[in-house]
């Protein structure tokens, strides 16, 4: 009887840990636009961030908790233009390389970009 309780406890604990790892994602945003970004809005299921004056060459790292809706909307405003992109997060907790966003002069690129 005691072994069965231990097994159920460990099983439930493992399910909770796997659910947490599935819901936690890493994302990194690179500013390679050649200019400072006036404002960046990052919107997810449980996160709304507004960042100002992001310098050229800066890398911003985020941990995103998204258990159900893994959509991310990024909107940028510069002196010249306003860009926006919506995409779905991929990978697990350590999968930062799958959720890379690059802000360029032409627009916003996202996905597995291979940037280090």
PDB file of C-alpha atoms in Angstrom, residues 56-103:
ATOM      1  CA  UNK A  56      21.050  48.961 -31.697  1.00  0.00           C
ATOM      2  CA  UNK A  57      22.785  45.627 -31.118  1.00  0.00           C
ATOM      3  CA  UNK A  58      20.927  44.951 -27.868  1.00  0.00           C
ATOM      4  CA  UNK A  59      19.591  41.468 -27.064  1.00  0.00           C
ATOM      5  CA  UNK A  60      16.534  41.114 -24.823  1.00  0.00           C
ATOM      6  CA  UNK A  61      15.803  37.763 -23.175  1.00  0.00           C
ATOM      7  CA  UNK A  62      12.368  36.784 -21.868  1.00  0.00           C
ATOM      8  CA  UNK A  63      10.900  33.824 -20.028  1.00  0.00           C
ATOM      9  CA  UNK A  64       7.332  33.380 -21.193  1.00  0.00           C
ATOM     10  CA  UNK A  65       4.774  31.318 -19.279  1.00  0.00           C
ATOM     11  CA  UNK A  66       2.176  30.194 -21.805  1.00  0.00           C
ATOM     12  CA  UNK A  67       0.367  26.991 -20.855  1.00  0.00           C
ATOM     13  CA  UNK A  68      -2.529  27.204 -23.326  1.00  0.00           C
ATOM     14  CA  UNK A  69      -2.142  29.970 -25.922  1.00  0.00           C
ATOM     15  CA  UNK A  70       1.434  30.136 -27.197  1.00  0.00           C
ATOM     16  CA  UNK A  71       0.875  33.133 -29.487  1.00  0.00           C
ATOM     17  CA  UNK A  72       3.232  36.094 -29.138  1.00  0.00           C
ATOM     18  CA  UNK A  73       2.599  39.481 -30.695  1.00  0.00           C
ATOM     19  CA  UNK A  74       5.532  41.873 -31.110  1.00  0.00           C
ATOM     20  CA  UNK A  75       5.042  45.429 -32.279  1.00  0.00           C
ATOM     21  CA  UNK A  76       7.867  47.939 -32.788  1.00  0.00           C
ATOM     22  CA  UNK A  77       7.849  51.667 -33.357  1.00  0.00           C
ATOM     23  CA  UNK A  78      10.769  53.590 -34.813  1.00  0.00           C
ATOM     24  CA  UNK A  79      10.991  57.118 -36.145  1.00  0.00           C
ATOM     25  CA  UNK A  80      10.394  55.757 -39.661  1.00  0.00           C
ATOM     26  CA  UNK A  81       7.909  52.886 -39.347  1.00  0.00           C
ATOM     27  CA  UNK A  82       5.748  50.632 -37.221  1.00  0.00           C
ATOM     28  CA  UNK A  83       6.123  46.855 -37.617  1.00  0.00           C
ATOM     29  CA  UNK A  84       4.218  43.975 -36.063  1.00  0.00           C
ATOM     30  CA  UNK A  85       4.383  40.191 -36.156  1.00  0.00           C
ATOM     31  CA  UNK A  86       2.434  37.405 -34.468  1.00  0.00           C
ATOM     32  CA  UNK A  87       3.877  33.906 -34.102  1.00  0.00           C
ATOM     33  CA  UNK A  88       3.627  30.785 -31.941  1.00  0.00           C
ATOM     34  CA  UNK A  89       6.284  29.811 -29.423  1.00  0.00           C
ATOM     35  CA  UNK A  90       8.128  26.557 -30.077  1.00  0.00           C
ATOM     36  CA  UNK A  91      10.299  24.328 -27.941  1.00  0.00           C
ATOM     37  CA  UNK A  92      10.476  23.884 -24.214  1.00  0.00           C
ATOM     38  CA  UNK A  93      12.086  25.761 -21.355  1.00  0.00           C
ATOM     39  CA  UNK A  94      15.615  25.558 -22.774  1.00  0.00           C
ATOM     40  CA  UNK A  95      14.536  26.125 -26.398  1.00  0.00           C
ATOM     41  CA  UNK A  96      15.654  29.741 -26.731  1.00  0.00           C
ATOM     42  CA  UNK A  97      17.154  29.055 -30.174  1.00  0.00           C
ATOM     43  CA  UNK A  98      13.670  28.225 -31.554  1.00  0.00           C
ATOM     44  CA  UNK A  99      12.120  31.531 -30.496  1.00  0.00           C
ATOM     45  CA  UNK A 100      14.494  34.131 -31.879  1.00  0.00           C
ATOM     46  CA  UNK A 101      13.220  37.476 -33.100  1.00  0.00           C
ATOM     47  CA  UNK A 102      15.406  39.814 -35.142  1.00  0.00           C
ATOM     48  CA  UNK A 103      14.433  43.430 -35.677  1.00  0.00           C
TER      49      UNK A 103
END
